[in-house]
Amino acid sequence: MTDVSAPGGPDASPGGSGTARRRGRPPRTESAGTRDRILDAAREEFSERGYEKTSVRGIAKSAGVDSALVHHYFGTKEQVFEAAVEVAFAPALKGRDAVLDAPVEEVGERMTRMIFGLWENPVTRTPLLAIVRSAVNNEAAAGVFRRLVAGQLLRRIAGQLDLPDAELRAELAAAQLVGIAMIRYVIKMEPLASADPEQIVRRVAPVVQGHLTGP
C-alpha cells in the first residue's frame, strides 16, 4: 500500500483524487479522541510509575502515538501532568458547588462526603492515586497539585467561612481528609483500609467541620 503522506504519493500531486495529509497535526476529527487517549495513558503511567519515572515517550508509547503529538497537545511532562490532574479533579470541582451552597454548619460533612466519594469510585480513584503519589515524591508535581487544589477548591471554601483565618482552616480540613485518604487508599493500613465508608464519614465529618468553623 502506498503512503499517501509521502512525497510523490497519489494524493500529493495536483491531479490526485484526494487532499494530501499534512504531517504533524492530526485532522480535527481525530483530535479529541487522540487527546483523550493520551490523557488516559498519562494517568495510568503516573499512577503506576509516579512522576519521576514517567516520561513523555512512555506516555506516547502507551497511547500508541508519536511523542511529538504529546508535545503538540500538552507541551512538557509537567503540563501533561497538570492536564491529567485537572481531568481527575473535574468531578470534585463539579461537586464543589454542592459544598459551597450548603449552610456553613453542613460544609464539613458535604466536603467529607465529596472527597471520599471520589476515592471510593474506581473511575476517579486511579487518577487520584497518580496525583497523590507523584505529589509526594516530586516538587513539580506537588506544585501542580497545590495550584489546582488551592486555587479551585480551598480558596472557594475559605471564602464561604467569613473568618480571619479562613484559608488556614480550609487547609487544615483538607489535610485531615488527605491524610486519611493516604492511609486508607495508598498505604492501606488496617482496619481503616477495610472500614465502611459511611462509618468513616460519620467520624471524620465533625472533625472537618471543627477545623472549618470551630473555635
Short mmCIF file of C-alpha atoms in Angstrom, two decimals:
data_model
loop_
_atom_site.label_atom_id
_atom_site.label_comp_id
_atom_site.label_asym_id
_atom_site.label_seq_id
_atom_site.Cartn_x
_atom_site.Cartn_y
_atom_site.Cartn_z
CA MET A 1 0.00 0.00 0.00
CA THR A 2 1.34 3.43 -0.95
CA ASP A 3 1.80 6.01 1.84
CA VAL A 4 -0.39 8.93 0.78
CA SER A 5 1.54 11.28 3.04
CA ALA A 6 4.84 10.55 1.29
CA PRO A 7 6.13 12.90 -1.42
CA GLY A 8 5.05 11.64 -4.81
CA GLY A 9 2.11 9.62 -3.37
CA PRO A 10 -1.13 9.59 -5.34
CA ASP A 11 -2.68 12.46 -3.36
CA ALA A 12 0.44 14.63 -3.32
CA SER A 13 0.05 15.84 -6.89
CA PRO A 14 -2.46 18.45 -8.07
CA GLY A 15 -4.23 15.72 -10.00
CA GLY A 16 -4.59 13.38 -7.02
CA SER A 17 -8.07 12.21 -6.09
CA GLY A 18 -7.82 13.48 -2.52
CA THR A 19 -6.11 16.05 -0.40
CA ALA A 20 -2.58 15.36 0.81
CA ARG A 21 -2.47 14.75 4.54
CA ARG A 22 -0.05 17.01 6.34
CA ARG A 23 2.33 15.50 8.82
CA GLY A 24 2.28 16.58 12.45
CA ARG A 25 -1.11 17.99 13.35
CA PRO A 26 -3.95 15.42 13.06
CA PRO A 27 -7.29 16.21 11.43
CA ARG A 28 -9.87 17.79 13.74
CA THR A 29 -11.99 14.65 13.65
CA GLU A 30 -9.12 12.75 15.27
CA SER A 31 -8.01 15.43 17.72
CA ALA A 32 -10.45 14.87 20.59
CA GLY A 33 -10.01 11.10 20.60
CA THR A 34 -6.23 11.32 20.40
CA ARG A 35 -6.06 13.87 23.21
CA ASP A 36 -8.27 11.74 25.45
CA ARG A 37 -6.20 8.65 24.69
CA ILE A 38 -3.03 10.47 25.67
CA LEU A 39 -4.60 11.67 28.93
CA ASP A 40 -5.80 8.15 29.77
CA ALA A 41 -2.32 6.80 29.13
CA ALA A 42 -0.75 9.61 31.18
CA ARG A 43 -2.94 8.86 34.19
CA GLU A 44 -2.04 5.19 34.03
CA GLU A 45 1.68 5.92 33.68
CA PHE A 46 1.73 8.45 36.52
CA SER A 47 -0.28 6.09 38.72
CA GLU A 48 1.96 3.08 38.11
CA ARG A 49 5.35 4.78 37.90
CA GLY A 50 5.00 8.10 39.70
CA TYR A 51 6.05 11.44 38.28
CA GLU A 52 9.80 10.89 38.32
CA LYS A 53 9.79 7.62 36.37
CA THR A 54 7.14 8.64 33.86
CA SER A 55 8.36 10.05 30.55
CA VAL A 56 6.66 11.69 27.60
CA ARG A 57 8.00 8.86 25.44
CA GLY A 58 6.44 6.29 27.77
CA ILE A 59 3.10 8.09 27.71
CA ALA A 60 3.23 8.23 23.91
CA LYS A 61 4.03 4.54 23.65
CA SER A 62 1.18 3.64 25.99
CA ALA A 63 -1.22 5.82 23.99
CA GLY A 64 0.00 4.41 20.65
CA VAL A 65 1.07 7.79 19.30
CA ASP A 66 4.31 9.60 18.47
CA SER A 67 5.97 11.66 21.23
CA ALA A 68 5.58 14.74 19.04
CA LEU A 69 1.81 14.51 19.42
CA VAL A 70 2.08 14.53 23.21
CA HIS A 71 4.15 17.72 22.99
CA HIS A 72 1.73 19.15 20.43
CA TYR A 73 -1.32 18.72 22.67
CA PHE A 74 0.21 19.36 26.09
CA GLY A 75 3.81 20.57 25.94
CA THR A 76 6.13 19.37 28.71
CA LYS A 77 5.70 16.44 31.08
CA GLU A 78 4.64 18.86 33.81
CA GLN A 79 1.93 20.22 31.55
CA VAL A 80 0.73 16.70 30.75
CA PHE A 81 0.56 16.02 34.48
CA GLU A 82 -1.36 19.26 35.09
CA ALA A 83 -3.89 18.35 32.39
CA ALA A 84 -4.31 14.89 33.91
CA VAL A 85 -4.82 16.45 37.36
CA GLU A 86 -7.45 18.83 36.01
CA VAL A 87 -9.38 15.95 34.45
CA ALA A 88 -9.12 13.91 37.65
CA PHE A 89 -10.37 16.81 39.74
CA ALA A 90 -13.22 17.72 37.40
CA PRO A 91 -15.76 15.71 39.47
CA ALA A 92 -14.52 17.45 42.63
CA LEU A 93 -14.92 20.85 41.01
CA LYS A 94 -18.44 19.92 39.91
CA GLY A 95 -19.23 18.74 43.43
CA ARG A 96 -17.68 21.89 44.86
CA ASP A 97 -20.85 23.88 44.21
CA ALA A 98 -22.87 21.49 46.38
CA VAL A 99 -20.38 22.13 49.18
CA LEU A 100 -20.38 25.89 48.68
CA ASP A 101 -24.19 26.08 48.53
CA ALA A 102 -24.58 24.28 51.87
CA PRO A 103 -25.26 26.13 55.14
CA VAL A 104 -21.93 26.79 56.81
CA GLU A 105 -22.69 24.26 59.56
CA GLU A 106 -23.03 21.49 56.93
CA VAL A 107 -19.91 22.27 54.89
CA GLY A 108 -17.74 19.79 56.83
CA GLU A 109 -19.99 16.82 56.10
CA ARG A 110 -20.52 17.74 52.46
CA MET A 111 -16.80 18.26 51.91
CA THR A 112 -16.03 14.91 53.55
CA ARG A 113 -18.65 13.07 51.51
CA MET A 114 -17.45 14.66 48.28
CA ILE A 115 -13.79 13.73 48.83
CA PHE A 116 -14.45 10.15 49.96
CA GLY A 117 -17.00 9.73 47.17
CA LEU A 118 -14.21 10.41 44.69
CA TRP A 119 -11.86 7.94 46.38
CA GLU A 120 -14.50 5.22 46.59
CA ASN A 121 -15.28 5.47 42.87
CA PRO A 122 -12.87 3.21 40.91
CA VAL A 123 -13.05 5.56 37.91
CA THR A 124 -11.71 8.54 39.85
CA ARG A 125 -9.54 6.61 42.33
CA THR A 126 -6.80 5.70 39.81
CA PRO A 127 -6.02 9.27 38.73
CA LEU A 128 -6.19 10.42 42.36
CA LEU A 129 -3.62 7.79 43.30
CA ALA A 130 -1.40 9.03 40.48
CA ILE A 131 -1.69 12.60 41.71
CA VAL A 132 -1.01 11.85 45.37
CA ARG A 133 1.91 9.50 44.72
CA SER A 134 3.51 11.94 42.30
CA ALA A 135 2.97 15.00 44.50
CA VAL A 136 4.58 13.29 47.47
CA ASN A 137 7.76 12.48 45.56
CA ASN A 138 8.25 15.41 43.20
CA GLU A 139 8.17 19.16 43.78
CA ALA A 140 6.97 19.97 40.26
CA ALA A 141 4.04 17.59 40.68
CA ALA A 142 3.38 18.98 44.17
CA GLY A 143 3.28 22.49 42.72
CA VAL A 144 0.65 21.48 40.18
CA PHE A 145 -1.38 19.83 42.93
CA ARG A 146 -1.17 22.92 45.15
CA ARG A 147 -2.17 25.31 42.38
CA LEU A 148 -5.23 23.35 41.41
CA VAL A 149 -6.46 22.33 44.85
CA ALA A 150 -5.75 25.69 46.50
CA GLY A 151 -6.96 27.82 43.63
CA GLN A 152 -10.02 25.88 42.56
CA LEU A 153 -11.26 24.32 45.77
CA LEU A 154 -9.83 25.50 49.10
CA ARG A 155 -9.94 29.24 48.45
CA ARG A 156 -13.54 28.99 47.33
CA ILE A 157 -14.44 27.11 50.50
CA ALA A 158 -12.47 29.58 52.62
CA GLY A 159 -14.42 32.41 51.02
CA GLN A 160 -17.63 31.00 52.48
CA LEU A 161 -16.37 31.00 56.06
CA ASP A 162 -16.07 34.75 56.66
CA LEU A 163 -13.36 34.21 59.29
CA PRO A 164 -9.95 35.92 59.53
CA ASP A 165 -8.03 32.63 59.34
CA ALA A 166 -10.36 31.03 56.78
CA GLU A 167 -7.63 29.81 54.40
CA LEU A 168 -5.75 28.09 57.22
CA ARG A 169 -8.98 26.47 58.38
CA ALA A 170 -9.74 25.19 54.87
CA GLU A 171 -6.20 23.80 54.52
CA LEU A 172 -6.42 22.03 57.89
CA ALA A 173 -9.71 20.46 56.82
CA ALA A 174 -8.10 19.33 53.54
CA ALA A 175 -5.08 17.97 55.41
CA GLN A 176 -7.38 15.87 57.57
CA LEU A 177 -9.03 14.34 54.53
CA VAL A 178 -5.84 13.86 52.50
CA GLY A 179 -4.13 12.19 55.46
CA ILE A 180 -6.95 9.72 55.94
CA ALA A 181 -7.07 9.03 52.20
CA MET A 182 -3.33 8.33 52.18
CA ILE A 183 -3.63 5.79 55.00
CA ARG A 184 -6.77 4.15 53.59
CA TYR A 185 -6.11 4.06 49.85
CA VAL A 186 -2.33 4.39 49.40
CA ILE A 187 -0.75 2.79 52.48
CA LYS A 188 -3.84 0.58 53.01
CA MET A 189 -3.42 0.35 56.76
CA GLU A 190 -5.96 -1.84 58.53
CA PRO A 191 -8.56 -1.57 59.93
CA LEU A 192 -9.04 1.80 58.22
CA ALA A 193 -8.50 0.35 54.73
CA SER A 194 -11.46 -2.01 55.12
CA ALA A 195 -13.73 0.21 57.23
CA ASP A 196 -17.19 1.08 55.95
CA PRO A 197 -17.05 4.46 54.15
CA GLU A 198 -20.18 5.67 55.90
CA GLN A 199 -18.60 4.95 59.28
CA ILE A 200 -15.55 6.98 58.25
CA VAL A 201 -17.72 9.90 57.14
CA ARG A 202 -19.66 9.89 60.42
CA ARG A 203 -16.46 10.04 62.44
CA VAL A 204 -14.45 12.40 60.27
CA ALA A 205 -17.07 14.98 59.18
CA PRO A 206 -17.40 16.56 62.66
CA VAL A 207 -13.60 16.91 62.85
CA VAL A 208 -13.51 18.57 59.44
CA GLN A 209 -16.35 20.86 60.50
CA GLY A 210 -14.37 21.73 63.62
CA HIS A 211 -11.41 22.81 61.51
CA LEU A 212 -13.68 24.98 59.39
CA THR A 213 -15.87 26.70 61.94
CA GLY A 214 -14.70 25.64 65.41
CA PRO A 215 -13.07 27.91 67.99
#
